[in-house]
XYZ file of C-alpha atoms in Angstrom:
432
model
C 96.958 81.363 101.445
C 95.004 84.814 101.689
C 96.567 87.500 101.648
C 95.271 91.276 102.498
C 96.800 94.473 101.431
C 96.206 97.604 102.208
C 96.117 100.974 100.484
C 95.061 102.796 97.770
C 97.341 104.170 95.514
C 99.986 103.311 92.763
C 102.250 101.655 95.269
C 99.930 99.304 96.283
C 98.083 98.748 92.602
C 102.144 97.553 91.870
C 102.169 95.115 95.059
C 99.018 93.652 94.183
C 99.405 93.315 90.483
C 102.901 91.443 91.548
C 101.047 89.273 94.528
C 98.422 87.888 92.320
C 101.403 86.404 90.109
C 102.398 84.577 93.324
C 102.367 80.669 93.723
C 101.447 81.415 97.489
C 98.387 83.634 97.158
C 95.095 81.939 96.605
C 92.748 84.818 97.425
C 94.221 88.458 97.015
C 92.135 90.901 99.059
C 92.653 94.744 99.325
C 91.732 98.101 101.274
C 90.012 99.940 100.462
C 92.207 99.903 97.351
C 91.369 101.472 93.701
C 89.494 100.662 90.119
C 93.261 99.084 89.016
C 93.463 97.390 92.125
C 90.221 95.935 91.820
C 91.671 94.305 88.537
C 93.689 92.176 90.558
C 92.081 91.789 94.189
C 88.658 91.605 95.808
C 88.193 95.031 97.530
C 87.107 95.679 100.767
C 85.704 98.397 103.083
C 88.055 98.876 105.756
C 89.011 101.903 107.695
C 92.743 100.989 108.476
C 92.505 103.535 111.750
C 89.927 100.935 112.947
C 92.494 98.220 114.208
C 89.841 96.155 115.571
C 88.140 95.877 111.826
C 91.124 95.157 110.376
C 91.993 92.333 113.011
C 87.741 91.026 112.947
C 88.434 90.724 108.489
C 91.559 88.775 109.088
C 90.384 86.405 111.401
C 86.961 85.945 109.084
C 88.574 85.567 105.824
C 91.622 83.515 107.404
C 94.528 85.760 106.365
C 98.148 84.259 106.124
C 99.766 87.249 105.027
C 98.652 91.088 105.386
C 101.007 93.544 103.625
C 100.511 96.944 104.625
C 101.485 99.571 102.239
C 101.397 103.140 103.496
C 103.483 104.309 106.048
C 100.715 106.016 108.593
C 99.167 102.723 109.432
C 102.804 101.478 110.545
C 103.523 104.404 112.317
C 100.192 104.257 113.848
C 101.154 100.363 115.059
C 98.925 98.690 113.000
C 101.659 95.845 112.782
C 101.896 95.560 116.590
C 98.223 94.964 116.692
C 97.951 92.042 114.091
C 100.990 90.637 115.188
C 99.637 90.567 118.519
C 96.836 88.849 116.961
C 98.732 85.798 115.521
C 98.966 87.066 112.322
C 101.686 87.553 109.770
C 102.424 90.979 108.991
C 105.160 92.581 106.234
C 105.701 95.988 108.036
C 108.141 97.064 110.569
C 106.685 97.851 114.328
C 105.204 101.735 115.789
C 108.775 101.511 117.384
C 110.651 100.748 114.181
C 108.551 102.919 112.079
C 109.521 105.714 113.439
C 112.653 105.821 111.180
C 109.698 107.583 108.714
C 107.317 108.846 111.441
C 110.476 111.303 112.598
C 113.345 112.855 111.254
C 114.701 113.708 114.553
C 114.476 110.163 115.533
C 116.321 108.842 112.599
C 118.856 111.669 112.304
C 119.603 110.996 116.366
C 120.081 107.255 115.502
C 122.133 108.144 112.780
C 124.334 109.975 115.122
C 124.781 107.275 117.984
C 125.303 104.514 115.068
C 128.085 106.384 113.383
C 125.646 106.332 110.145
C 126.905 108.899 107.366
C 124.351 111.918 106.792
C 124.266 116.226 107.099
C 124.861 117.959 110.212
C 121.247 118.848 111.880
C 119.686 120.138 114.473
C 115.887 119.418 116.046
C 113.786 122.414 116.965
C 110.788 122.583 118.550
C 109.261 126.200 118.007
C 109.899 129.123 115.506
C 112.690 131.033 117.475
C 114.349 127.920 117.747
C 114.498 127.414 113.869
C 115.247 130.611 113.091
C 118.183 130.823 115.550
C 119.290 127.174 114.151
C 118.982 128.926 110.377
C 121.541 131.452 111.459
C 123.862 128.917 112.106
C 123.390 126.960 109.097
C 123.082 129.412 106.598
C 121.980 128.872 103.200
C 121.316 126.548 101.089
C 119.490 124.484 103.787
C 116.977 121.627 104.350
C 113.730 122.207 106.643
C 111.774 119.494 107.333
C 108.773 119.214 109.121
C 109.382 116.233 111.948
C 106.346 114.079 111.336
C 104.521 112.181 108.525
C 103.376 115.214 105.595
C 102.393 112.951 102.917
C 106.212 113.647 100.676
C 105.248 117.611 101.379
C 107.381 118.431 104.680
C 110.654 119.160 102.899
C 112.079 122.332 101.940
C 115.360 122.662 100.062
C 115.817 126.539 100.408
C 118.274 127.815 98.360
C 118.187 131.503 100.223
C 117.985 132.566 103.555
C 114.314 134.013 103.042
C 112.934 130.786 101.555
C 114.053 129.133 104.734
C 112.796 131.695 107.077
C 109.258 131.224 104.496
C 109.418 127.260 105.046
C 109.537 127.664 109.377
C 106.732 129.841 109.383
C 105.049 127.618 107.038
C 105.771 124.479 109.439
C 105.281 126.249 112.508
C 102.221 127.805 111.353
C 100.281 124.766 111.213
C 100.662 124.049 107.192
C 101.625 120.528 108.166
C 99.779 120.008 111.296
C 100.829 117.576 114.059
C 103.849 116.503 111.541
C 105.178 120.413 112.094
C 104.933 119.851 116.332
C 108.774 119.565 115.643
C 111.349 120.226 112.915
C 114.659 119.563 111.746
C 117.138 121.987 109.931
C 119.911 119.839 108.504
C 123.154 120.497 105.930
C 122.313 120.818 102.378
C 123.802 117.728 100.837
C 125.740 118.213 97.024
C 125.390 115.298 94.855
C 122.707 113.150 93.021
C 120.390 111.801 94.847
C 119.475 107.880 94.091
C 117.438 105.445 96.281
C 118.271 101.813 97.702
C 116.172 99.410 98.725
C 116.495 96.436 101.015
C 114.118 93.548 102.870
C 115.158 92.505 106.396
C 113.755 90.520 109.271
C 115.517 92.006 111.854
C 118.777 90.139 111.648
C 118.939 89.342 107.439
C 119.247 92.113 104.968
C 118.488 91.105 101.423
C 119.399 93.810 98.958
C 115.820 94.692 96.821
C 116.772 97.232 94.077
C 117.888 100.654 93.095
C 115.967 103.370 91.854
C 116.204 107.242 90.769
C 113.412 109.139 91.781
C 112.062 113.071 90.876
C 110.613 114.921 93.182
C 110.312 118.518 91.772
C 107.056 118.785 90.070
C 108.728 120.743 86.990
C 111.284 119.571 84.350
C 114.146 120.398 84.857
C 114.058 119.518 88.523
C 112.151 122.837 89.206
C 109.696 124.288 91.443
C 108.021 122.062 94.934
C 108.965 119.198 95.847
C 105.902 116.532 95.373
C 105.710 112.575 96.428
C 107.520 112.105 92.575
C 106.805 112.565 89.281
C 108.381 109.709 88.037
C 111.385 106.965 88.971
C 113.012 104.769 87.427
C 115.275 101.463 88.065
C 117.585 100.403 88.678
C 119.698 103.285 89.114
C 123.390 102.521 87.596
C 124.834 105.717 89.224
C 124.443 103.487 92.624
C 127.662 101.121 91.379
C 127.978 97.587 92.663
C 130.872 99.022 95.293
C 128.697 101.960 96.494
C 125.903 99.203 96.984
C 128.112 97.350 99.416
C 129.162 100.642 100.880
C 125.479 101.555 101.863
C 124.718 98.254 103.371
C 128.080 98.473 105.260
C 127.876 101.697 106.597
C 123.962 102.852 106.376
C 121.387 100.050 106.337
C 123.791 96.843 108.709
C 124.113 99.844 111.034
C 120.886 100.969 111.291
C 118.946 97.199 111.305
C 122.062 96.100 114.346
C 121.262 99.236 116.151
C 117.194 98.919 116.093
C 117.577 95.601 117.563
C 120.215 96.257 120.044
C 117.700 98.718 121.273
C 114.397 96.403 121.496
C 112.968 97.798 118.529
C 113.725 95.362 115.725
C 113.142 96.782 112.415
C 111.141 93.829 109.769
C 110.084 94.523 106.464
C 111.567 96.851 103.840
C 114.157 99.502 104.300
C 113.863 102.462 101.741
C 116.843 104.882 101.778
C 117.343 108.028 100.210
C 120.641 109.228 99.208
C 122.865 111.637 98.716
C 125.992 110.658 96.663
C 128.485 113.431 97.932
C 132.357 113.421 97.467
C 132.781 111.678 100.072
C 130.206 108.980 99.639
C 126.894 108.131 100.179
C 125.324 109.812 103.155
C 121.682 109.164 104.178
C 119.080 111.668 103.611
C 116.012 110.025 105.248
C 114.637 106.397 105.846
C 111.450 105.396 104.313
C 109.354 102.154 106.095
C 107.596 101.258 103.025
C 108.504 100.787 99.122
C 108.065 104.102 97.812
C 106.066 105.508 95.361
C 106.383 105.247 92.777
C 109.621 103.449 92.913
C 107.372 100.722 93.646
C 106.486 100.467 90.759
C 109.606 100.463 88.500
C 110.765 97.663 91.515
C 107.807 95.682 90.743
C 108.185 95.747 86.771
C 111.649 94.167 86.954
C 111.278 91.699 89.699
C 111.067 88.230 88.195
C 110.835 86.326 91.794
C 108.057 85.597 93.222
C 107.051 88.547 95.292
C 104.390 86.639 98.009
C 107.298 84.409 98.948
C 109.778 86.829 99.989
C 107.183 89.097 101.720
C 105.893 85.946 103.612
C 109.781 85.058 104.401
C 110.521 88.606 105.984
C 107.311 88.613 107.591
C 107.952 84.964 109.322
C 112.334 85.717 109.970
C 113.180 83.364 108.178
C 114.728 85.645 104.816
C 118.093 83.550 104.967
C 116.358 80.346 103.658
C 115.493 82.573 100.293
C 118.117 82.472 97.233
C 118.587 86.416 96.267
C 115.827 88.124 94.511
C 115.959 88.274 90.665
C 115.338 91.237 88.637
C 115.345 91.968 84.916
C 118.779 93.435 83.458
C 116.153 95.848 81.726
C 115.620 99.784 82.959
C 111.648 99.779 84.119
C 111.100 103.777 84.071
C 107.468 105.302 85.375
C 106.082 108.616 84.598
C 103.280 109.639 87.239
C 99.949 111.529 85.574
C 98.971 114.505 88.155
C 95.681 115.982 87.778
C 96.204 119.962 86.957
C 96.651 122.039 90.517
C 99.112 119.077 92.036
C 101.556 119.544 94.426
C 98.470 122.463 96.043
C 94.939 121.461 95.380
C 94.203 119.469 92.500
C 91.468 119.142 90.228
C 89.235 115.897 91.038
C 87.274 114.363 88.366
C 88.795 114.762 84.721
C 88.034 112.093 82.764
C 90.587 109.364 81.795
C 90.830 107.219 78.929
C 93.134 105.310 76.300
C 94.817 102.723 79.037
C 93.852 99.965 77.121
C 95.678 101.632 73.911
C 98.842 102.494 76.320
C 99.147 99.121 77.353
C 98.761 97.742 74.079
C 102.665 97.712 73.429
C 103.861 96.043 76.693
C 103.395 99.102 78.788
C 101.658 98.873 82.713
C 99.427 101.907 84.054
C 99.076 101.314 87.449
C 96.222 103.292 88.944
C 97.287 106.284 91.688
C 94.484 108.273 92.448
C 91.886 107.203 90.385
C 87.830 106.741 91.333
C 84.875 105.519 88.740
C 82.348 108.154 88.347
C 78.630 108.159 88.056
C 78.643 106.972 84.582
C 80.547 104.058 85.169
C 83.829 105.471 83.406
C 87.074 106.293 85.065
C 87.948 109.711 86.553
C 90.613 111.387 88.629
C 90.341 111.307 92.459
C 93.873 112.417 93.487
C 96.918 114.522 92.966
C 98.753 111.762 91.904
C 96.472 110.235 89.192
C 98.384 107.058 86.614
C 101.661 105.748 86.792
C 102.606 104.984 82.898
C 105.234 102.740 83.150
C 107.652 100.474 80.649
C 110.577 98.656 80.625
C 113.688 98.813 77.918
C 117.205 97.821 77.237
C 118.589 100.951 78.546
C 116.410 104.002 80.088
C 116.323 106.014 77.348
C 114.677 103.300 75.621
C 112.608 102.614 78.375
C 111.983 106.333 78.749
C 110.889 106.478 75.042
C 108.338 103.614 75.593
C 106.932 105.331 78.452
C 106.344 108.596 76.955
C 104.687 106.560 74.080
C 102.219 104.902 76.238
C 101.980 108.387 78.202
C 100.384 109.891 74.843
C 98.047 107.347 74.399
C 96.225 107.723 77.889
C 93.819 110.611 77.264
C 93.167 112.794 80.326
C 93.301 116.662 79.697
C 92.844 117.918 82.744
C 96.025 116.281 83.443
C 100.554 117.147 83.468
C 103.287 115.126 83.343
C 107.208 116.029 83.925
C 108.504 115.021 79.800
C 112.163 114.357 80.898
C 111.913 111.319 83.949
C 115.179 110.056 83.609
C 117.292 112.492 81.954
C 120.026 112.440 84.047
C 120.749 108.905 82.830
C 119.811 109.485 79.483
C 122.371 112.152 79.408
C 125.367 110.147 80.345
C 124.070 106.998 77.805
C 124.103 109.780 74.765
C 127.684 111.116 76.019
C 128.374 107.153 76.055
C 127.069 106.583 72.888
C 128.993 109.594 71.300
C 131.961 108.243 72.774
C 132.170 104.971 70.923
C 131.505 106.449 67.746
C-alpha cells in the first residue's frame, strides 16, 4: 500500500527510514519532510494546517496508511478529519490528544483514574500562580498548559526562578500554550520513558528509553526537546514495566474510552521513578524525539504492520514486537544558540564517513543550500546514532561517528548516557 507521513524532523526521518523496510509499503510518501527523509520517501508540499490538502493528496495518491508524526497536527484533529474521510490513520483523536495538548487535562484525568503522579494545581493568571507557588514552595515544576515545542517546563530549584518562569508564561513567552498553567510537586528520582501502542482496548508494550533534556552535561542549564536518548532503559526493570502498565497506561487507555474519547496510536510516558514507584510526569501522543530514534534502531519487526494494526483495532492479532538485546544510544547535533535562537545555515559534512562503521544520522533540522550541499535549518540539527552490546559501548560508537560529521557551527552534550554508564563501570569493578 501507500503510505504518507508527515513531518519534518529526526522523529519522522527514523519512522520513515523504518517504513521503507516494511513488506506493506509500496510507495513511501512524506511532508513536507527533510534532505534524509527524502533518502527514503518521495516528498511532498503539504501544509498539514490545510486539512482539506492533506485529505485531496490521500485520496489522489490512494493512501492506505497516513502516520502522522508531530503532536500539533493531532491536537489540531487532523486524525478526526482523515478518519472521517475513510482513511487509516496512526494517531490518537483532538479528544485523545489532549493528554499532550494539556497538562491540566492529563493531570485532572490522572486524578479521577487514581493514576500515580505530583500534587498540582491549574492556574489561569499570574496571581493565581504566584499564590499556588506559596503553597508549594520550592523546588517546583511550572509548566505552561499548552503545546511549547519541549520549552514550557520549568524545574525551579528556588522560589525566584519560579516566580521568573510565571512571568515568563504569563507574559506571553509561550503564547496561546501559556493561556493556562500548572504548578505541580517536584518529583525525586530518575526520570526514564515507556512506550506503548494501543487501539483503544489493546496495549502492546513498545520500548524503554532514557532521555536528556538539559542542554548542558552534566544535566545543566534549560531544558530543550533532548540532547540525546538512549534504549532501552534497564533502570525501568521488567516488574516496574508491569507496574506502569498496571497502574499508569491500563488506567489511562480504560478511562479515555469510558469517557468517549478512545485513545489509538502510541502512548509516550514520562517518568519519575520515586521511592515509592513510578509516578507519571506527563503523557506524550507521539514517539518522541529523539527516542524515536533509538526505538527505531532496535526494532527488528516490521514497523508498517504494527502501525497499520493499531490504526485498523485489530493490535491483538500481532505476536509482540521484537527488539534487539543491543543498547541503540543517539546524540542530537544543535546548531550554536539552541535552546534560544539558533544559528541557521552552518555547513554540514562527513555523514557518509560517520556512517561508515554501522552508525545512522538521521536528519533533524537540516535544509540543502544554494550550492546544492547540506546546511543547518533548525535548533535541533543530526541525530548520530549507534547501537552496542551495552551503552557504554554504544555510547562510544556514537561519539565516534559524532566526530566524523563535520559541522562547526555546531554542540553536542559528550556524556548521553552516563547515568548508565556509571552503574556498568561500578558493575564491572565489582566482578573484578
Amino acid at each position: 500500500m501507500n503510505i504518507l507521513l508527515l513531518g519534518s524532523g529526526g522523529r519522522e526521518h527514523a519512522l520513515a527510514w523504518k517504513l521503507a523496510q516494511s513488506r506493506i509499503c509500496d510507495k513511501l510518501y512524506a511532508a513536507p519532510g527533510n534532505p534524509g527523509i527524502a533518502e527514503e520517501a518521495e516528498l511532498a508540499s503539504l501544509d498539514v494546517t490545510d486539512h482539506g490538502a492533506v485529505t485531496v493528496f490521500c485520496e489522489e495518491r490512494r493512501i492506505g496508511l497516513v502516520v502522522i508524526g508531530p503532536e500539533a497536527p493531532l491536537v489540531d484533529g487532523l486524525a478526526d478529519t482523515l478518519r472521517g474521510a475513510g482513511f487509516s490513520v496512526f494517531g490518537p483523536s483532538r479528544a485523545a490528544a489532549q493528554l499532550e495538548g494539556s497538562k491540566g487535562f492529563t493531570k485532572d484525568l490522572c486524578e479521577r483514574a487514581g493514576i500515580p503522579t505530583g500534587a498540582y494545581e491549574r492556574v489561569t493568571s499570574e496571581a493565581e500562580a504566584m499564590a499556588a507557588l506559596g503553597r508549594f514552595g520550592a523546588p517546583v515544576v511550572i509548566k505552561a498548559d499548552g503545546l511549547a515545542a519541549g520549552k514550557g517546563v520549568t524545574v525551579a530549584m528556588t522560589v525566584e526562578e519560579a516566580e521568573g518562569a510565571v512571568r515568563d508564561i504569563f507574559g506571553g513567552k509561550f503564547g496561546e500554550a501559556g493561556a493556562e498553567a500548572v504548578i505541580e510537586e517536584f518529583l525525586e528520582g530518575e526520570e526514564a520513558s515507556f512506550f506503548a501502542l494501543t487501539d483503544g482496548s489493546t496495549i502492546v508494550p513498545f520500548g524503554t528509553a532514557q532521555d536528556h533534556k538539559r542542554v548542558g552535561e552534566g544535566d545543566t542549564g534549560p531544558n530543550t526537546g533532548g540532547m540525546g536518548a538512549y534504549s532501552p532503559a534497564p533502570v525501568l526493570t521488567s516488574l516496574l514495566r508491569g507496574e506502569v502498565i498496571e497502574k499508569i497506561i491500563a488506567p489511562t487507555v480504560q478511562t479515555l474510552a469510558r469517557e468517549g474519547m478512545p485513545y489509538s496510536g502510541v502512548l509516550y510516558a514520562g517518568l519519575m521513578l520515586t521511592r515509592e514507584g513510578p509516578k507519571l510526569i506527563e503523557y506524550n501522543c507521539r514517539f518522541g524525539d529523539p527516542e524515536c530514534q533509538v526505538l527505531m534502531m532496535r526494532l527488528e519487526s516490521d514497523l508498517g504492520e504494527f502501525l497499520l494494526a493499531c490504526a485498523e483495532n485489530r493490535l491483538s492479532t500481532l505476536q509482540p514486537p521484537h527488539f534487539s538485546h543491543d543498547t541503540a544510544l543517539t546524540v542530537v547535533m544543535a546548531a550554536q544558540g539552541y535552546p534560544g535562537t539558533p544559528k541557521k545555515g552552518g555547513h554540514i559534512g562527513g555523514i557518509a564517513e560517520a556512517e561508515a562503521e554501522g552508525a545512522k544520522v538521521f536528519h533533524a533540522g537540516t535544509a540543502v543550500d544554494a550550492s546544492g550541499g547540506l546546511a543547518a535549518n533548525g535548533g535541533r540539527v543530526l541525530n548520530v546514532t549507534a547501537r552496542g552490546g551495552s551503552v557504554t559501548d554504544a555510547q562510544a560508537k556514537a561519539y565516534e561517528a559524532v566526530d566524523r560529521v563535520v559541522f562547526p557551527e555546531g554542540f553536542c552534550r559528550r556524556d548521553i548516557g552516563w547515568r548508565e554508564v556509571e552503574r556498568e563501570a561500578g558493575s564491572q569493578s565489582a566482578k573484578t
